[in-house]
Coordinates of C-alpha atoms in Angstrom, one line a residue:
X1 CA 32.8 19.2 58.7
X2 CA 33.1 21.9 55.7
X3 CA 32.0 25.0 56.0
X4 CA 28.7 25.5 53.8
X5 CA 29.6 28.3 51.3
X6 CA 27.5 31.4 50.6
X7 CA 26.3 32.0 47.2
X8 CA 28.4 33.8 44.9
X9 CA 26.8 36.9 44.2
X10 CA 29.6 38.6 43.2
X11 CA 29.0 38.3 39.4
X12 CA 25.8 39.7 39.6
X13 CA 27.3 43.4 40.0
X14 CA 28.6 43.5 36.3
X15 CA 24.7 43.8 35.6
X16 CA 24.0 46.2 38.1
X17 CA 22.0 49.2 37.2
X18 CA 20.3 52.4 38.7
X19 CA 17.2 52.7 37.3
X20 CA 15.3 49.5 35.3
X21 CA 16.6 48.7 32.0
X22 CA 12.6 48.2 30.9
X23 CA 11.8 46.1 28.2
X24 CA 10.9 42.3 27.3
X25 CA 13.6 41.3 24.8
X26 CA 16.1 40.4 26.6
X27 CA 14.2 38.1 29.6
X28 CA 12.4 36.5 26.7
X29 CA 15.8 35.5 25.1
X30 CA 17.2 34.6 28.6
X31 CA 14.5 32.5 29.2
X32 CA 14.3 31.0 25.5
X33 CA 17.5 29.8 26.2
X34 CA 16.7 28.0 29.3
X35 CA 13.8 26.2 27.5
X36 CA 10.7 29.0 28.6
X37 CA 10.0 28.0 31.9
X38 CA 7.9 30.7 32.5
X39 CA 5.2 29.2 29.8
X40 CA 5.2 25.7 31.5
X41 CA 4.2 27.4 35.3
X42 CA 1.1 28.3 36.2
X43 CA 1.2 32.3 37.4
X44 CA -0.9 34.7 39.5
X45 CA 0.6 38.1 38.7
X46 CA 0.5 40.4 41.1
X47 CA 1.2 44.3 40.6
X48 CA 0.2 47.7 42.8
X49 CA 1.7 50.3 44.3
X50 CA 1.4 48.9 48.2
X51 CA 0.0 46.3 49.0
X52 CA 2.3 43.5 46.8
X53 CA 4.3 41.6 49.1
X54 CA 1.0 41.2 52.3
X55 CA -1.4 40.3 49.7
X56 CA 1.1 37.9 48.5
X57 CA 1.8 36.8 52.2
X58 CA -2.2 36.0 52.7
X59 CA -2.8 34.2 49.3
X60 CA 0.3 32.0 49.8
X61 CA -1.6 30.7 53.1
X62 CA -4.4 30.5 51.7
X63 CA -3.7 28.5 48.4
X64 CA -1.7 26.0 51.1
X65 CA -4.8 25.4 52.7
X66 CA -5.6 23.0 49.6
X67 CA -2.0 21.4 50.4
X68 CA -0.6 23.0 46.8
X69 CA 3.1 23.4 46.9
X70 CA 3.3 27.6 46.2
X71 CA 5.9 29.8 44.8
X72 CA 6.5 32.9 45.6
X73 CA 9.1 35.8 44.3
X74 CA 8.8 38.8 46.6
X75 CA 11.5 41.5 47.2
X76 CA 13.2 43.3 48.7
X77 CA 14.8 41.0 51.3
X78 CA 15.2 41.7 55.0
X79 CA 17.6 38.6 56.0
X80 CA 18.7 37.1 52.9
X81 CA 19.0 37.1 49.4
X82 CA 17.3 33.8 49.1
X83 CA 14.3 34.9 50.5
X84 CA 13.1 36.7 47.1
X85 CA 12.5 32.9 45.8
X86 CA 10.6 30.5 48.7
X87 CA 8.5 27.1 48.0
X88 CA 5.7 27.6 50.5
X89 CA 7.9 29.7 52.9
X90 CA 11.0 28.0 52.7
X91 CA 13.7 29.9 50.9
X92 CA 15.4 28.8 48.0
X93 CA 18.7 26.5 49.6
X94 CA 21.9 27.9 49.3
X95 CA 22.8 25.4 47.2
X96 CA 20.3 25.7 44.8
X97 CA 20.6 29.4 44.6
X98 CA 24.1 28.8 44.0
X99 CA 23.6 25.7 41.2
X100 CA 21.1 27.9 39.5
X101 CA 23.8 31.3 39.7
X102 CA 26.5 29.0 38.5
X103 CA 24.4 27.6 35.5
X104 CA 23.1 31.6 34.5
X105 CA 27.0 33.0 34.8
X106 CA 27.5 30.5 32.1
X107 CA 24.6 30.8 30.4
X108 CA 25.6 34.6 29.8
X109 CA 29.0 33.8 29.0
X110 CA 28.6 31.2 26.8
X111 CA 25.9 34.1 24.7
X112 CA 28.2 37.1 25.7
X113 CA 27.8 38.6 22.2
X114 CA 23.8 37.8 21.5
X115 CA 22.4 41.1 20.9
X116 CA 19.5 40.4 22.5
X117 CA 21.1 40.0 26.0
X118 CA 22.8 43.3 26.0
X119 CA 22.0 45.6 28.6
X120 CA 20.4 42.8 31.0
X121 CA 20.0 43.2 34.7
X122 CA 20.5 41.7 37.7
X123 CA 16.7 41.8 38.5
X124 CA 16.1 40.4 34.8
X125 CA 18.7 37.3 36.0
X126 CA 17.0 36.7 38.9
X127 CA 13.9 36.9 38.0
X128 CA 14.7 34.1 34.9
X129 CA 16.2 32.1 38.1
X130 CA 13.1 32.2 39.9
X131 CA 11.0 30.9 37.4
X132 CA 13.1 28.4 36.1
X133 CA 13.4 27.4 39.8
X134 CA 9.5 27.1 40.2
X135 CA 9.3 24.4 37.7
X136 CA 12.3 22.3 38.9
X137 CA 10.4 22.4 41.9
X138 CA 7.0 21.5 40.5
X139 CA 5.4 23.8 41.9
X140 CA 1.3 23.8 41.6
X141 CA 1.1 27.7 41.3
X142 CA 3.6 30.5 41.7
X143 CA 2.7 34.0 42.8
X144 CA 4.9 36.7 40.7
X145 CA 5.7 40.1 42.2
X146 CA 6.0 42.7 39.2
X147 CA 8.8 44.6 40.4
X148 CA 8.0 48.2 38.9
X149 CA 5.5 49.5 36.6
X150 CA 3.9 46.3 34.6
X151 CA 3.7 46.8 31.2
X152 CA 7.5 46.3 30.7
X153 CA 8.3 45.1 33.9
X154 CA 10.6 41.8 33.3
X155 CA 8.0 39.7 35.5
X156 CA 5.8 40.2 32.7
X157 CA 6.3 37.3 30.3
X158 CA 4.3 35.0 32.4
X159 CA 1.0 33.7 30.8
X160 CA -0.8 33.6 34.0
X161 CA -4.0 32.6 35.0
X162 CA -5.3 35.4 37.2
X163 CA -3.3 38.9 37.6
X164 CA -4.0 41.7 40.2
X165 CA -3.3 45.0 40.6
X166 CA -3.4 46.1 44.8
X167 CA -3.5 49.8 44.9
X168 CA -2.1 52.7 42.7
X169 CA -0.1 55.9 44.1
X170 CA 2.5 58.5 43.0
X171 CA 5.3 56.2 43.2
X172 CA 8.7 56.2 41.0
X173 CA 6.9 59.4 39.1
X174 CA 9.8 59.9 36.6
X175 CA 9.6 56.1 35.2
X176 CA 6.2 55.7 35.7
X177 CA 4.2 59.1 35.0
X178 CA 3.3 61.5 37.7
X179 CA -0.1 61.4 37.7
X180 CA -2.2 58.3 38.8
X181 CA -3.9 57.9 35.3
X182 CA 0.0 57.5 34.2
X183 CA 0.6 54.5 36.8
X184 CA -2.3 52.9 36.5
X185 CA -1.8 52.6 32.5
X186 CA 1.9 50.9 33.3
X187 CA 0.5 48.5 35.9
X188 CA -2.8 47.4 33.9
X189 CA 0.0 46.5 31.6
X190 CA 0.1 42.9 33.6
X191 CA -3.5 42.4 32.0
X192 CA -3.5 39.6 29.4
X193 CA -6.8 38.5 27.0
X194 CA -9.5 36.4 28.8
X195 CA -7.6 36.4 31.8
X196 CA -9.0 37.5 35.2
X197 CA -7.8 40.4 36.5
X198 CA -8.4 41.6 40.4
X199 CA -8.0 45.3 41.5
X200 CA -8.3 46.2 45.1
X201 CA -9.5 49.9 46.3
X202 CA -7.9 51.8 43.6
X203 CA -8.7 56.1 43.0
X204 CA -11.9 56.4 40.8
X205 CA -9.5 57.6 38.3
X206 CA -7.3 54.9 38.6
X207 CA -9.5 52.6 38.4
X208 CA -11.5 53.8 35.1
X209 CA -7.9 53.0 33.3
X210 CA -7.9 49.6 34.5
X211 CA -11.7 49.2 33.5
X212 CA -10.8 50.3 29.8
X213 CA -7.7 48.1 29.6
X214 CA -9.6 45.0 30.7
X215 CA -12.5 45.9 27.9
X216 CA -9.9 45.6 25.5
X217 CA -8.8 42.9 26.2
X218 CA -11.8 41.1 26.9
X219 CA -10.3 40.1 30.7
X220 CA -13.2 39.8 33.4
X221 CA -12.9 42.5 35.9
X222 CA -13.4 42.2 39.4
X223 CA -13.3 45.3 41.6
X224 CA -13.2 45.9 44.8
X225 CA -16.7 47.0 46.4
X226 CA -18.0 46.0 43.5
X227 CA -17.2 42.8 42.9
X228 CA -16.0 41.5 46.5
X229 CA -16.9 43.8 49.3
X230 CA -14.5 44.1 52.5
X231 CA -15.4 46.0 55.1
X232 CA -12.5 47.0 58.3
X233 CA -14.2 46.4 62.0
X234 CA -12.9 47.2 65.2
X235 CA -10.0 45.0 66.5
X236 CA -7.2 45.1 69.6
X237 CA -5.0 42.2 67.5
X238 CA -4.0 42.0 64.2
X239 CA -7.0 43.4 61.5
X240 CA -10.7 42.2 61.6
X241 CA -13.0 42.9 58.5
X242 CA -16.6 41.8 57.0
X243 CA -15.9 40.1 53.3
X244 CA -18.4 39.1 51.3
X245 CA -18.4 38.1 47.2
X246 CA -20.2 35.7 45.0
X247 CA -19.2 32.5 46.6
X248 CA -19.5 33.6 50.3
X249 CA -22.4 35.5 52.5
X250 CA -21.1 38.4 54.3
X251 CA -18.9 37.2 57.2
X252 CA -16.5 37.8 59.5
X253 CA -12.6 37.7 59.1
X254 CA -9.6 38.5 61.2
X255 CA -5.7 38.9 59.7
X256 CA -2.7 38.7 61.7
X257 CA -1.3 41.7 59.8
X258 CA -1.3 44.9 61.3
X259 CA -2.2 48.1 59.4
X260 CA -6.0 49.4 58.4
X261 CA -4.9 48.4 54.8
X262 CA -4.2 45.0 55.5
X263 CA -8.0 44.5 55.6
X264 CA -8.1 45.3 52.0
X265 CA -5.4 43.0 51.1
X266 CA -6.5 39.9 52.8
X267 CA -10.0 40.5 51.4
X268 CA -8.0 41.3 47.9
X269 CA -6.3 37.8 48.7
X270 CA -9.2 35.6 49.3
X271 CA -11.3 36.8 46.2
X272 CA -8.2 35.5 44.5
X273 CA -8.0 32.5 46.6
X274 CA -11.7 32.0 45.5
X275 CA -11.5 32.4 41.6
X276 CA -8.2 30.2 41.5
X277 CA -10.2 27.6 43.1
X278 CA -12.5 28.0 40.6
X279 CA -10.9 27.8 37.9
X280 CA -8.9 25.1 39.4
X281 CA -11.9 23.0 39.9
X282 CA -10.9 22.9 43.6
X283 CA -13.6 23.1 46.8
X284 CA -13.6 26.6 48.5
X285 CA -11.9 27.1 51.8
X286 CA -14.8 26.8 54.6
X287 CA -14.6 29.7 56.8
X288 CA -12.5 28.0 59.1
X289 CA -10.1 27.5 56.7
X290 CA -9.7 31.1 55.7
X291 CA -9.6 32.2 59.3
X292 CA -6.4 29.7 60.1
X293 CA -5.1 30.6 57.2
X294 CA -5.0 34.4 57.3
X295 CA -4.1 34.4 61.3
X296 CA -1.3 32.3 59.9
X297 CA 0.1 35.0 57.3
X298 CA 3.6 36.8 58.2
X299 CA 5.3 39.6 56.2
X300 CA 8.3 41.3 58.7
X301 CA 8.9 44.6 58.3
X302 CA 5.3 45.5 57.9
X303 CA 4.0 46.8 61.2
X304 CA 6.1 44.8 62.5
X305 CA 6.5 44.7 66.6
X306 CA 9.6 44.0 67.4
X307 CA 10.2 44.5 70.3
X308 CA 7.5 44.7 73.7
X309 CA 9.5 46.1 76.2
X310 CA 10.4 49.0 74.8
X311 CA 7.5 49.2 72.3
X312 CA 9.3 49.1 69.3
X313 CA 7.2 48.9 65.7
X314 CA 8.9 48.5 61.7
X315 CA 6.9 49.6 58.8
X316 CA 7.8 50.2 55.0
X317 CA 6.1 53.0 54.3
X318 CA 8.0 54.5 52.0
X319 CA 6.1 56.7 49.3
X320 CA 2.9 59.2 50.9
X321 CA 0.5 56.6 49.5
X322 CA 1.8 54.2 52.1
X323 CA 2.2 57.1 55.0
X324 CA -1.0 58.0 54.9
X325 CA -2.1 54.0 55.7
X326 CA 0.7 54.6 58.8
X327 CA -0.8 57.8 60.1
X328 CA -4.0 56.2 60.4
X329 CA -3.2 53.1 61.6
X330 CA -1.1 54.7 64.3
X331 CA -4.5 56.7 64.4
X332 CA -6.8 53.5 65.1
X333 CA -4.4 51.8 67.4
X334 CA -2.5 54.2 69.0
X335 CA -4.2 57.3 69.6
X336 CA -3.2 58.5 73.0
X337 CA 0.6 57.0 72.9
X338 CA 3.8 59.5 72.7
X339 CA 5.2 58.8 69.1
X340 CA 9.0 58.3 68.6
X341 CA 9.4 58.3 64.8
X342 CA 12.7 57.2 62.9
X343 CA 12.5 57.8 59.1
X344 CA 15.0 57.1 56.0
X345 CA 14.2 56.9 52.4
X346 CA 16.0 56.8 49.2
X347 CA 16.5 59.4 46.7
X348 CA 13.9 57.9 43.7
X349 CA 11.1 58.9 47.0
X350 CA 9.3 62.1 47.3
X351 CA 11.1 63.3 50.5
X352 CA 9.5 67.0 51.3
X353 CA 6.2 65.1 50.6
X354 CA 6.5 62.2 53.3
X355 CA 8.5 64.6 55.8
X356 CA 5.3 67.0 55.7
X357 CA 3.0 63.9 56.0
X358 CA 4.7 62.5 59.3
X359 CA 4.6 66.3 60.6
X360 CA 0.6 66.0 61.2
X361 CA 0.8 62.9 63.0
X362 CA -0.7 63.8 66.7
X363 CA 2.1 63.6 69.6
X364 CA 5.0 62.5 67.7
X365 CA 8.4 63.9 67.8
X366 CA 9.9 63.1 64.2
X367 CA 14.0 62.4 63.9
X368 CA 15.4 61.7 60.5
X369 CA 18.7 59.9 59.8
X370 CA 20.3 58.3 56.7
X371 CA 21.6 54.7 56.2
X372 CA 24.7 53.1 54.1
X373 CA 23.3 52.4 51.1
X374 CA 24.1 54.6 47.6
X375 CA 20.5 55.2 46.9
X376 CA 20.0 57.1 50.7
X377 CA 19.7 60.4 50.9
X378 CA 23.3 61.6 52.1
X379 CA 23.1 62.7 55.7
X380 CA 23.8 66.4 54.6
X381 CA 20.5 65.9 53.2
X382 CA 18.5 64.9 55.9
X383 CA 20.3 67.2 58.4
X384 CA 19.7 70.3 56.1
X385 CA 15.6 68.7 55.7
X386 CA 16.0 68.8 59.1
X387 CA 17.1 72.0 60.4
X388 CA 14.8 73.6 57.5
X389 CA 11.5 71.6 59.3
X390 CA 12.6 72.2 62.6
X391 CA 13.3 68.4 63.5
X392 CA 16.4 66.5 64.7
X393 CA 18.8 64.5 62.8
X394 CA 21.0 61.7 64.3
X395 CA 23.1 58.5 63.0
X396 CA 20.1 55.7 63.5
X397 CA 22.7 53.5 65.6
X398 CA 23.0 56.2 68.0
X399 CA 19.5 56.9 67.6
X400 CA 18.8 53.2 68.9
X401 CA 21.6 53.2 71.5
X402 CA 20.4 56.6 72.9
X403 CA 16.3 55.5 73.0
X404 CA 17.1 51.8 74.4
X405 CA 19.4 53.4 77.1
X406 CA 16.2 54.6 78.9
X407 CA 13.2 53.3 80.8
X408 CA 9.8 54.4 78.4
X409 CA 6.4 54.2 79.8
X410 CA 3.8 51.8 78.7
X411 CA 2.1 54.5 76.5
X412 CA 5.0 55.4 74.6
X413 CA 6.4 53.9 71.2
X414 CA 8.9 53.9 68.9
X415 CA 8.0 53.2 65.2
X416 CA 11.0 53.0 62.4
X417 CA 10.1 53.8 59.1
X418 CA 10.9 54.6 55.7
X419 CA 12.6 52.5 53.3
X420 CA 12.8 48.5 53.9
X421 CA 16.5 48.9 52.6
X422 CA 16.7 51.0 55.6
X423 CA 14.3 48.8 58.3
X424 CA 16.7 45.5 57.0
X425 CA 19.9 47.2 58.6
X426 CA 17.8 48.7 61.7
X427 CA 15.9 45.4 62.2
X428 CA 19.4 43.2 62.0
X429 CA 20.7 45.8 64.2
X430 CA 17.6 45.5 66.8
X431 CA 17.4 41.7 66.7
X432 CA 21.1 41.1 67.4
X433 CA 20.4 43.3 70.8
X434 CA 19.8 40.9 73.7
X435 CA 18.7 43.6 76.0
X436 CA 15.0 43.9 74.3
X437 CA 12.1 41.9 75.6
X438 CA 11.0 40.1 72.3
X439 CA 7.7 40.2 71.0
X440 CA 7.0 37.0 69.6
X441 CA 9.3 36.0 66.4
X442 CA 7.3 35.1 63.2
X443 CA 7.1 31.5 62.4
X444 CA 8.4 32.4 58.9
X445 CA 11.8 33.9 60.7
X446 CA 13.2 29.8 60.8
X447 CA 12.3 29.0 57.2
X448 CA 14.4 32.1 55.7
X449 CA 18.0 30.8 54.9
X450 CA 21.1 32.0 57.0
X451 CA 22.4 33.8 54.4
X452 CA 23.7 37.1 55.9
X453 CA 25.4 38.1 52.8
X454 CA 25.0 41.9 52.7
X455 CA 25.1 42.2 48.9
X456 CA 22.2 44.6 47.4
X457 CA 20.9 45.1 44.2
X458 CA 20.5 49.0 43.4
X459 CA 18.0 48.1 41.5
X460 CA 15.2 45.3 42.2
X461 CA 11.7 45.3 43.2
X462 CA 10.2 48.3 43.7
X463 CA 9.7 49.0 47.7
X464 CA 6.0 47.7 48.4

């Protein structure tokens, strides 16, 4: 039998950049030439700080409650490069990744000296691919990911029919603006006219930008507390919360997610759930519904436990907005454990900031490290942070071989975090160990293609 072929990927360096080339002109060519896919799909538009990629991960459950085949384009990966573009869970094949690489490569070369294509990106490719997938797929709704900012984030050529924005924080600061008035502007950039637009628990100030931009353009607004109402309540699993909105009397709702925040997404998720049915003309999910749905929801690398025995946790917090949420989850579930903590980040990331944060966490002893990737901080900078703060520095590999070479007690924990560019290499690393006691593997892990191929865009979704 032959060998099954990764997708060539290759190619895709030639459009490589380090920062977002932003502007529409060029995916709106791309995709002109390809026939506008992105204008026959219908689109929920999803933009924030945090909070993109679990809120996706809830409404996708949700929305296949009603048995509607869903899109989804989500990044970054942890496995595979195929996992950015799934058809309710299942990644994109790699032959159709491939088919759909070979037909762009041509595409580009066949239009190598249209003015309007110069300067295009490897996200900008992708992201054509992705919605020109969708619609060979017939999908009944696909669930777009803005990858950074919104206003002129190439996601945004979709003419969807309900956007969100999740949260806002000081994020990317130099492309975006570096206050939260500044961030909010570029992300209620996803708004269109008459179209519904979401927001979950966004800064008063945040917030009044996304109020004035939906005014203008005559898009109903609804807020969170407002206009849905999510409450967090005490849980040992997962995340229970009260929700309550138009369609539904206050209840009771539990999430498989870990992470206070992921209260706010699933409740952020089923408000969306709710007004696509709506406007669908579809019957709302009965309570029963909602609760298989979100106990069903997966998103690795997000509180994550890995592993049992030791207690091992992954999550992506990789900009203070997000550390905060860690600090007091680990708060709320963990108050009386010993704290390992691993952390990496990348260079566009407000280091001092997040290094300062994890130094008020109760009983933890902090280690940074660096990873092989060109947008890490080099491990001279993390070793001088280091010595400078008082911490320790070591290779993460040795890190892991050092901490796993030891019995821990039952109160004690280890909990990676930082970059998901970083988690993807530990958690491949901490997988492929046999010597772990397992925590239970996500039913999503067997739907993500085999791909292992290591190549990374420098630039691509922004880390949610």
């Amino acid at each position: 039998m032959k060998k099954q072929e990764l997708p060539d990927l290759s190619w895709l360096e030639a459009y490589r950049t380090a920062s977002p080339n932003f502007g529409l002109e060029r995916m709106e060519r791309l995709l002109e030439l390809r026939g506008n896919p992105h204008l026959r799909l219908p689109v929920i538009h999803i933009a924030g700080t945090n909070g993109k990629g679990s809120t996706i991960a809830h409404l996708r459950q949700l929305l296949e409650v009603r048995d509607l085949r869903v899109g989804t384009f989500t990044s970054p990966y942890l496995v595979s490069y195929n996992e950015q573009i799934a058809v309710n869970g299942n990644a994109i094949s790699d032959q159709d990744l491939q088919r759909l690489l070979s037909l762009y490569q041509e595409l580009l070369a066949q239009h190598a000296t249209d003015s309007s294509l110069q300067g295009i990106t490897e996200f900008e490719i992708v992201t054509a691919l992705a919605y020109d997938y969708f619609v060979h797929q017939q999908v009944d709704v696909a669930i777009i990911e803005v990858g950074m900012g919104g206003l002129l984030d190439s996601t945004n050529v979709c003419q969807p029919l309900l956007t969100a924005i999740t949260t806002v924080g000081l994020d990317h600061v130099v492309l975006l603006g570096d206050s939260l008035e500044a961030i909010a502007e570029q992300k209620a950039g996803i708004i269109k006219p008459g179209v519904p637009i979401v927001t979950g628990r966004l800064e008063p100030e945040a917030l009044a930008v996304v109020e004035q931009k939906a005014a203008e353009k005559d898009a109903p607004l609804f807020s969170w507390s407002q206009d849905y109402q999510v409450e967090h309540q005490e849980s040992e699993k997962g995340e229970s919360f009260s929700f309550s909105n138009a369609y539904r009397a206050k209840d009771s709702y539990q999430t498989a997610l870990m992470g206070l925040h992921q209260a706010d997404n699933a409740g952020l998720a089923l408000h969306l759930c709710d007004l696509y049915c709506q406007l669908q003309s579809l019957p709302l999910l009965t309570k029963e519904e909602v609760e298989r749905a979100l106990l069903a929801a997966v998103w690795p690398g997000r509180w994550e436990r890995i592993s049992d025995q030791p207690l091992i946790l992954l999550d992506g917090a990789h900009n203070p907005h997000a550390l905060r949420s860690l600090a007091a989850t680990l708060d709320q579930h963990y108050p009386t454990y010993r704290k390992h903590i691993l952390f990496a980040c990348i260079q566009t990331k407000a280091l001092d900031d997040m290094v300062e944060l994890l130094q008020k966490i109760p009983k933890a002893a902090i280690s940074l490290t660096a990873f092989a990737d060109p947008r890490s901080f080099s491990k001279e900078s993390m070793q001088a942070l280091a010595e400078q703060q008082g911490l320790s520095y070591k290779e993460w590999p040795d890190y892991l071989a050092d901490y796993l070479a030891v019995e821990h007690e039952s109160d004690e924990l280890l909990l990676i975090t930082g970059s998901l560019y970083f988690l993807a290499q530990v958690r491949k690393s901490i997988l492929e160990n046999r010597k772990l006691a397992f925590a239970e593997r996500p039913s999503q892990s067997s739907k993500l293609s085999k791909n292992k191929n290591e190549h990374r865009s420098i630039y691509g979704h922004e880390e949610n």
